[in-house]
Short mmCIF file of C-alpha atoms in Angstrom, two decimals:
data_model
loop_
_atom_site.label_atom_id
_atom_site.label_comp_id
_atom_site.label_asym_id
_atom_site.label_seq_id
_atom_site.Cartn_x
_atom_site.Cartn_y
_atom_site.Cartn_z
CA UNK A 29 95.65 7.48 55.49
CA UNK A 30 94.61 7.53 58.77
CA UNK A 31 91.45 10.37 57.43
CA UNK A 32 90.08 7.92 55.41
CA UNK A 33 87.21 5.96 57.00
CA UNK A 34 85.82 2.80 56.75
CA UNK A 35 82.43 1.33 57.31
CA UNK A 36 80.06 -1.36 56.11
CA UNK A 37 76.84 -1.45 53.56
CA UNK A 38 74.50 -4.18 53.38
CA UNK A 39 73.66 -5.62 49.50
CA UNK A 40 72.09 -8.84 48.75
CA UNK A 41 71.99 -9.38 52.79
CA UNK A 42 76.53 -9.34 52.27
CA UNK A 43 78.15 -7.03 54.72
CA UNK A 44 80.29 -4.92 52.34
CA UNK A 45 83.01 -2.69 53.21
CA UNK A 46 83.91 0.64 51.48
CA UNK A 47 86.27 3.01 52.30
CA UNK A 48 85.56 6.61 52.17
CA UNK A 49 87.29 10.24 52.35
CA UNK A 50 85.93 13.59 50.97
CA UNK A 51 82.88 15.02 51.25
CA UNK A 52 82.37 16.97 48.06
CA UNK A 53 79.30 16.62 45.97
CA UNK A 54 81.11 14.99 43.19
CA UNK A 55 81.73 11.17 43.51
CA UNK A 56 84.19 8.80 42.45
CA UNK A 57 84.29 5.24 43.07
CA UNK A 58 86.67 3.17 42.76
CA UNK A 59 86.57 -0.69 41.35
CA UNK A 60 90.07 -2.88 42.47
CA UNK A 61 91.60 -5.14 40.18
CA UNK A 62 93.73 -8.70 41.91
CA UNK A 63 95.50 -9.14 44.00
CA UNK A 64 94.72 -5.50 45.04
CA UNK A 65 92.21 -4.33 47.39
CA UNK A 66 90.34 -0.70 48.83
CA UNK A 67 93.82 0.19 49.47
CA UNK A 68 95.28 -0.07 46.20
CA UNK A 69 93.70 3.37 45.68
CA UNK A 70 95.29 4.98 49.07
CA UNK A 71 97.00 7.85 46.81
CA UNK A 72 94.12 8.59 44.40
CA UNK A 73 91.55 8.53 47.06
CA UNK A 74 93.84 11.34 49.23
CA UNK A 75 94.51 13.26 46.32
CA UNK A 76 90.55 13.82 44.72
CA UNK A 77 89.19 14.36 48.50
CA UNK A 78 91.85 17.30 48.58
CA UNK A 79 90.46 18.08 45.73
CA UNK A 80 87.05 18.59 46.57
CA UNK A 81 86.17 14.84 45.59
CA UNK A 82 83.99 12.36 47.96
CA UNK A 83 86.02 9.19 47.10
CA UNK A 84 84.85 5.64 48.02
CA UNK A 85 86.65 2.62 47.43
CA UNK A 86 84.80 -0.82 48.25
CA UNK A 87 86.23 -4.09 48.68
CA UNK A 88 84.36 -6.63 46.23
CA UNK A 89 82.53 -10.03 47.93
CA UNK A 90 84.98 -12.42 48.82
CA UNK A 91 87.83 -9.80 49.31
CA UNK A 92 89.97 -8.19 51.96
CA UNK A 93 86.81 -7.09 54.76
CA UNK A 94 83.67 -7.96 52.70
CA UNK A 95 81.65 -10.89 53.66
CA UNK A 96 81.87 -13.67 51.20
CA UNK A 97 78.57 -14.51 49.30
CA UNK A 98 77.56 -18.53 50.74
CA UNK A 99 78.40 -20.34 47.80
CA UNK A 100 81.78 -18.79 46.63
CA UNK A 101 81.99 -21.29 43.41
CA UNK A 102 78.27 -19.73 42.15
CA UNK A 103 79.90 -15.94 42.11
CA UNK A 104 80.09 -14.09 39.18
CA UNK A 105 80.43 -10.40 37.16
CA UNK A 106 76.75 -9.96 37.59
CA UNK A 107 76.82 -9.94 41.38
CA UNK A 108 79.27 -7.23 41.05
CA UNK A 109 77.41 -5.24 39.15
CA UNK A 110 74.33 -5.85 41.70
CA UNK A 111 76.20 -4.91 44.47
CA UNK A 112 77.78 -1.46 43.15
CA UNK A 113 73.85 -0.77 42.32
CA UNK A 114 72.91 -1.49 45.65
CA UNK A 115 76.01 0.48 46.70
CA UNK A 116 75.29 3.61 45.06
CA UNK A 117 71.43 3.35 46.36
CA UNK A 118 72.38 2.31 49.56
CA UNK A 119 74.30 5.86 50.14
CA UNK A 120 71.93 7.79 48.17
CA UNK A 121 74.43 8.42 45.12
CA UNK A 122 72.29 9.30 41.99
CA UNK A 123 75.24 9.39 39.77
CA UNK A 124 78.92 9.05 40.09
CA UNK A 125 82.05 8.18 38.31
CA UNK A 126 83.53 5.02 38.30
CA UNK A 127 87.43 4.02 38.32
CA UNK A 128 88.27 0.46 37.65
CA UNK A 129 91.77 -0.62 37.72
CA UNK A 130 92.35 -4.27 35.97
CA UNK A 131 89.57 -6.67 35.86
CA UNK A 132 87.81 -4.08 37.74
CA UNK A 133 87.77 -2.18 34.52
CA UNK A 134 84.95 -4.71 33.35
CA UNK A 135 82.50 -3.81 36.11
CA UNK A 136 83.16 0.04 35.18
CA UNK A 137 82.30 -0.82 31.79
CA UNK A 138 79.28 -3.26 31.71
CA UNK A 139 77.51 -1.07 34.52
CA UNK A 140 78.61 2.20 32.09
CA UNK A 141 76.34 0.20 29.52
CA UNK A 142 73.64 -0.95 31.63
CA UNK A 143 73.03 2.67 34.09
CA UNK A 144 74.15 5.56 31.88
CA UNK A 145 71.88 7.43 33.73
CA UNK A 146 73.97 7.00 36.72
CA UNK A 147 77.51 7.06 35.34
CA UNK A 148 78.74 10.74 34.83
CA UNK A 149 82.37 9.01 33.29
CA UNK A 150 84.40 6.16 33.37
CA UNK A 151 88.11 6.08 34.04
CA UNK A 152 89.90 2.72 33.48
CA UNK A 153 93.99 1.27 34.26
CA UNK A 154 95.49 -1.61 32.39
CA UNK A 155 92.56 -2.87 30.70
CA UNK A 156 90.91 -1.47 27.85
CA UNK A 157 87.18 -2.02 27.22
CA UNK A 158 86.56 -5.37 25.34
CA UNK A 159 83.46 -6.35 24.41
CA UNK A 160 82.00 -9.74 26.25
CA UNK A 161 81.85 -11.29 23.12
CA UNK A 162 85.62 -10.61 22.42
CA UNK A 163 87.15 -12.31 25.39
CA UNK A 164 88.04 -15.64 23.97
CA UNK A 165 91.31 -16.42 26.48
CA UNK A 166 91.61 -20.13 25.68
CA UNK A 167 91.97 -19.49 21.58
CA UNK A 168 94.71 -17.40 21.84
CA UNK A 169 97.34 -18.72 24.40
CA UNK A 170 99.08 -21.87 25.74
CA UNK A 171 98.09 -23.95 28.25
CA UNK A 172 100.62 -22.30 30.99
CA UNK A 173 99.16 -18.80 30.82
CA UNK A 174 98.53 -17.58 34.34
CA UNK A 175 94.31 -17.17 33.11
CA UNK A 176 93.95 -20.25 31.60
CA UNK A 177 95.72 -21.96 34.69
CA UNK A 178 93.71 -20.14 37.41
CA UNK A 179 90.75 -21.48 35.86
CA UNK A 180 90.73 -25.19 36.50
CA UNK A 181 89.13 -25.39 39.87
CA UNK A 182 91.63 -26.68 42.58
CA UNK A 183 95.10 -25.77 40.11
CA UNK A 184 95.08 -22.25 41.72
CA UNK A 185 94.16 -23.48 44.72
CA UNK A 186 97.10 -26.02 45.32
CA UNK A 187 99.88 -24.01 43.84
CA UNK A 188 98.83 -20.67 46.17
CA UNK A 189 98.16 -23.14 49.30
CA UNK A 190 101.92 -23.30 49.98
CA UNK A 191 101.96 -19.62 50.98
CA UNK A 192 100.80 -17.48 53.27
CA UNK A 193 98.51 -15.08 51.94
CA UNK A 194 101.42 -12.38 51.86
CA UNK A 195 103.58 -14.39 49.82
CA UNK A 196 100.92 -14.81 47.47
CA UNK A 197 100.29 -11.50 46.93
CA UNK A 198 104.28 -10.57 46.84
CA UNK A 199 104.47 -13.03 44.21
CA UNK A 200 101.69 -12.08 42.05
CA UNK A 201 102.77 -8.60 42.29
CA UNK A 202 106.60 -9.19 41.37
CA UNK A 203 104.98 -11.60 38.10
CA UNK A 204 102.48 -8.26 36.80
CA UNK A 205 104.62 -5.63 37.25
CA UNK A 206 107.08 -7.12 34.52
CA UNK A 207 106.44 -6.45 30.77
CA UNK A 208 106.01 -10.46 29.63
CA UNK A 209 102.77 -12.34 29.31
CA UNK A 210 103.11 -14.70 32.77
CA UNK A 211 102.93 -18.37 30.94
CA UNK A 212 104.32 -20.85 33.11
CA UNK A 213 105.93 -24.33 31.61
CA UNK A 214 103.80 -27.70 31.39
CA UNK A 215 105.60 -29.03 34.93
CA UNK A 216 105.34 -25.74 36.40
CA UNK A 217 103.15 -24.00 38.44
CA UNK A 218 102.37 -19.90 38.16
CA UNK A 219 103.93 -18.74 41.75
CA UNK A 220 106.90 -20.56 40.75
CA UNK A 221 108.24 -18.21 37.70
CA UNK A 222 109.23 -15.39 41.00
CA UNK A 223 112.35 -16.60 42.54
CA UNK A 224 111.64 -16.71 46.31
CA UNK A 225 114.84 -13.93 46.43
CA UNK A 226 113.08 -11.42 44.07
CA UNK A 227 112.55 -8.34 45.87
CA UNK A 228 109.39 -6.62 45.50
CA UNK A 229 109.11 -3.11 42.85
CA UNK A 230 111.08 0.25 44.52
CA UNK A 231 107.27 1.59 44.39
CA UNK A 232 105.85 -0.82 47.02
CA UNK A 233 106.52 -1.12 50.49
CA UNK A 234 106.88 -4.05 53.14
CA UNK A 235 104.22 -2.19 55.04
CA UNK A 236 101.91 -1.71 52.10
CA UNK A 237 102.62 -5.76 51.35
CA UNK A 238 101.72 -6.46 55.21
CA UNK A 239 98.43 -4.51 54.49
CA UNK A 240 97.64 -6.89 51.27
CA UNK A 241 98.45 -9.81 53.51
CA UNK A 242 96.20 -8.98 55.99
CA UNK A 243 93.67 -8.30 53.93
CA UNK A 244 93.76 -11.62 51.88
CA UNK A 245 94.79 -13.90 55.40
CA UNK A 246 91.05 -12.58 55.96
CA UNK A 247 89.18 -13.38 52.91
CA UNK A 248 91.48 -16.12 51.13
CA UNK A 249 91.33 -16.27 47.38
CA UNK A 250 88.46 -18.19 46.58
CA UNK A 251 86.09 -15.79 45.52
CA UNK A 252 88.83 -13.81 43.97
CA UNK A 253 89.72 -16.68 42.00
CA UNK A 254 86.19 -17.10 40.67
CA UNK A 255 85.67 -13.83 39.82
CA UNK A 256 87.46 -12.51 37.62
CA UNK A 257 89.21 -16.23 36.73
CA UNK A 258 86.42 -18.45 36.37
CA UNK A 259 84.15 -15.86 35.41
CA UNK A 260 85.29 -14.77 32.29
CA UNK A 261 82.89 -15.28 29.31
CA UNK A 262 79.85 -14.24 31.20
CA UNK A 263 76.48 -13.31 29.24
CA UNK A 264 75.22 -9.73 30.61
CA UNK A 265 72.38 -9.39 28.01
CA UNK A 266 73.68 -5.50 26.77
CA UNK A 267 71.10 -3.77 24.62
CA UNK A 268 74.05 -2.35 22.52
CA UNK A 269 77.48 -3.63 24.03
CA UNK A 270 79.21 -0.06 22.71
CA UNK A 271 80.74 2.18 25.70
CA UNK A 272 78.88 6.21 25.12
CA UNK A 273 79.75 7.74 28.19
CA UNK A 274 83.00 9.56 28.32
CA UNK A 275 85.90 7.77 29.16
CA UNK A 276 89.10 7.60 29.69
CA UNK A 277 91.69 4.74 29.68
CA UNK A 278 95.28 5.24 31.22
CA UNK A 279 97.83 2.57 30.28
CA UNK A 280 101.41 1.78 31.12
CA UNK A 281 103.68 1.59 28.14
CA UNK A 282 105.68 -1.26 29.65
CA UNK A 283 102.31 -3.08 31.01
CA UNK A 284 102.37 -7.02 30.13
CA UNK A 285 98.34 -6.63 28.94
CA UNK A 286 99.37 -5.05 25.89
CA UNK A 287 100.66 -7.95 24.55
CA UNK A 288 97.03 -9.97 25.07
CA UNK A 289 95.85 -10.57 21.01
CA UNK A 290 94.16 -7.68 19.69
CA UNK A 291 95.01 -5.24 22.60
CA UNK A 292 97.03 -3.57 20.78
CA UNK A 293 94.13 -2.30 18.91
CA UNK A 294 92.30 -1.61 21.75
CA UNK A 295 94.79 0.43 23.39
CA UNK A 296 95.81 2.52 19.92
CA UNK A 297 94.07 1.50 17.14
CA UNK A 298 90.76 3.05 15.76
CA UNK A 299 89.38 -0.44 17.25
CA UNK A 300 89.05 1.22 20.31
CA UNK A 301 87.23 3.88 19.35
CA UNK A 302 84.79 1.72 17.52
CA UNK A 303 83.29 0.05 20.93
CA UNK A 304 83.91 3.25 23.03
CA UNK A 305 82.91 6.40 20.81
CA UNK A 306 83.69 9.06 24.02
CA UNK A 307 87.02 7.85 24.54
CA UNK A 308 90.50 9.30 25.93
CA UNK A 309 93.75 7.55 25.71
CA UNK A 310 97.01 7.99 27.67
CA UNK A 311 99.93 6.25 28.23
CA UNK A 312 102.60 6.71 30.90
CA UNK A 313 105.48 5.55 29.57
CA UNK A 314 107.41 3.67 32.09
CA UNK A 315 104.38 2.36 33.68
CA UNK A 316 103.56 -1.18 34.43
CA UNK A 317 100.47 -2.79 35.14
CA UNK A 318 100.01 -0.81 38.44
CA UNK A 319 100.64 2.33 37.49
CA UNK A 320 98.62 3.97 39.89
CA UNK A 321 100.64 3.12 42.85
CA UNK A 322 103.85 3.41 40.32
CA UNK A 323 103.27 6.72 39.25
CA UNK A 324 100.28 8.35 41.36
CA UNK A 325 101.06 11.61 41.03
CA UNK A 326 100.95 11.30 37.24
CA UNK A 327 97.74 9.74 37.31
CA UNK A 328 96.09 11.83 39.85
CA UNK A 329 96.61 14.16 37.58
CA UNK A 330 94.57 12.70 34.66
CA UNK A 331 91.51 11.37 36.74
CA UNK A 332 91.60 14.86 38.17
CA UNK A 333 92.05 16.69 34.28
CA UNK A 334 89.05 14.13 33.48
CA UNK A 335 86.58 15.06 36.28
CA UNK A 336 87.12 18.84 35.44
CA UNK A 337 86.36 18.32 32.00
CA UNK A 338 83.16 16.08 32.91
CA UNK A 339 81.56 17.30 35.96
#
């Protein structure tokens, strides 16, 4: 940990910061999901610079070290997509792969789309591509689901306020690693289906939680809760919304997304192949929804079988 280095790009006049280790010519960056952060990709970062990789792992606006953009409320996909752009010109990186874990998975995709020319391969955890136009979250569940609850401006806000930032992130953590959709009751708020005496999974640490914290105690959640919460539904104007460069998509078989409406499909049905026509599947089978810091040697091993085949 303590080789990997850490320094600041300017995008959109936002102070952004990336972490970096490696300094081979192929790169890989990496896009975080919530309530992660730069360091939820500690072990695959380590293990493709040993490998010859230059990794780089930014924090998004609004997160851990990153400044947050002046109106937090305004922020959407689109800036995120602007500032991994500016990112990749900023360092002088004429094409790359990208690794999104979570909702960072739609970045990974929609810039896939837009740059080809700049994308060598995409690598994706927990969430499958969806087409814009297929992410209709209010249809399909109740009024309780965890989504649908973080949206309402000030809900998220009140029930997370009674925390520290730690907790928070404890919390959320304990709620995705399970296998059930988090839906809370009507009377009942989202941090409040983890009993305070839950312990956290075998696979994370107290120290790796006080990192989190610290992180989050910095930023707070109010960009994070915009994007990806409030930001869902977004219009990104795609000449052809269908995913050509190769990809690859690791899932966890015990991962609470696959039960989202139609993911099923998405994850091993021809569906998938239908909006992605260069694409991989693999499933670990114990894995949750953070299967990279569950199992990282496992999936070390299939970014790293990826890269070979695509570099």
């Amino acid at each position: 940990m303590d080789q990997i280095q850490h320094k600041f790009v300017k995008v959109d006049s936002l102070n952004l910061h990336i972490a970096e280790i490696g300094t081979g010519p192929n790169v890989v960056v990496f896009l975080h999901g919530f309530p992660e952060i730069w360091y939820s990709w500690r072990y695959q970062m380590i293990a493709l610079a040993e490998a010859g990789f230059r990794a780089i792992a930014p924090d998004y606006r609004g997160y851990g070290l990153s400044d947050s953009p002046p109106q937090p409320d305004k922020a959407n996909f689109s800036d995120l997509l602007t500032d991994l752009l500016g990112i990749l010109d900023a360092l002088s990186l004429s094409k790359v792969f990208l690794v999104g874990k979570d909702f960072g998975a739609l970045p990974a995709h929609l810039f896939s789309i837009l740059h080809p020319e700049r994308v060598l391969g995409v690598v994706t955890l927990g969430i499958p591509y969806v087409p814009p136009s297929l992410s209709k979250y209010d249809k399909y569940f109740p009024e309780g689901f965890y989504i649908l609850r973080w949206r309402i401006p000030g809900r998220a806000e009140a029930d997370f306020g009674r925390f520290d930032a730690k907790t928070v992130v404890k919390r959320v953590y304990i709620l995705f690693s399970g296998s059930e959709l988090p839906i809370a009751n009507e009377n009942q708020e989202i941090m409040d289906l983890v009993e305070p005496s839950t312990p956290l999974p075998s696979w994370l640490t107290e120290e790796d939680l006080a990192e989190y914290g610290a992180l989050y105690e910095k930023s707070g959640f109010q960009t994070a809760l915009q994007i990806p919460y409030r930001s869902f539904g977004g219009n990104f104007d795609l000449p052809d919304p269908v995913l050509k460069v190769p990809s690859l998509l690791i899932m966890g078989g015990k991962d609470y997304v696959i039960k989202f409406p139609g993911f099923e499909d998405l994850t091993k049905g021809e569906m998938a192949k239908q909006f992605a026509t260069n694409l991989e599947i693999t499933f670990i089978p114990e894995g949750s929804h953070f299967v990279q810091e569950q199992f990282p040697a496992q999936v070390n091993q299939l970014i790293l079988a990826f890269l070979a085949k695509h570099t």
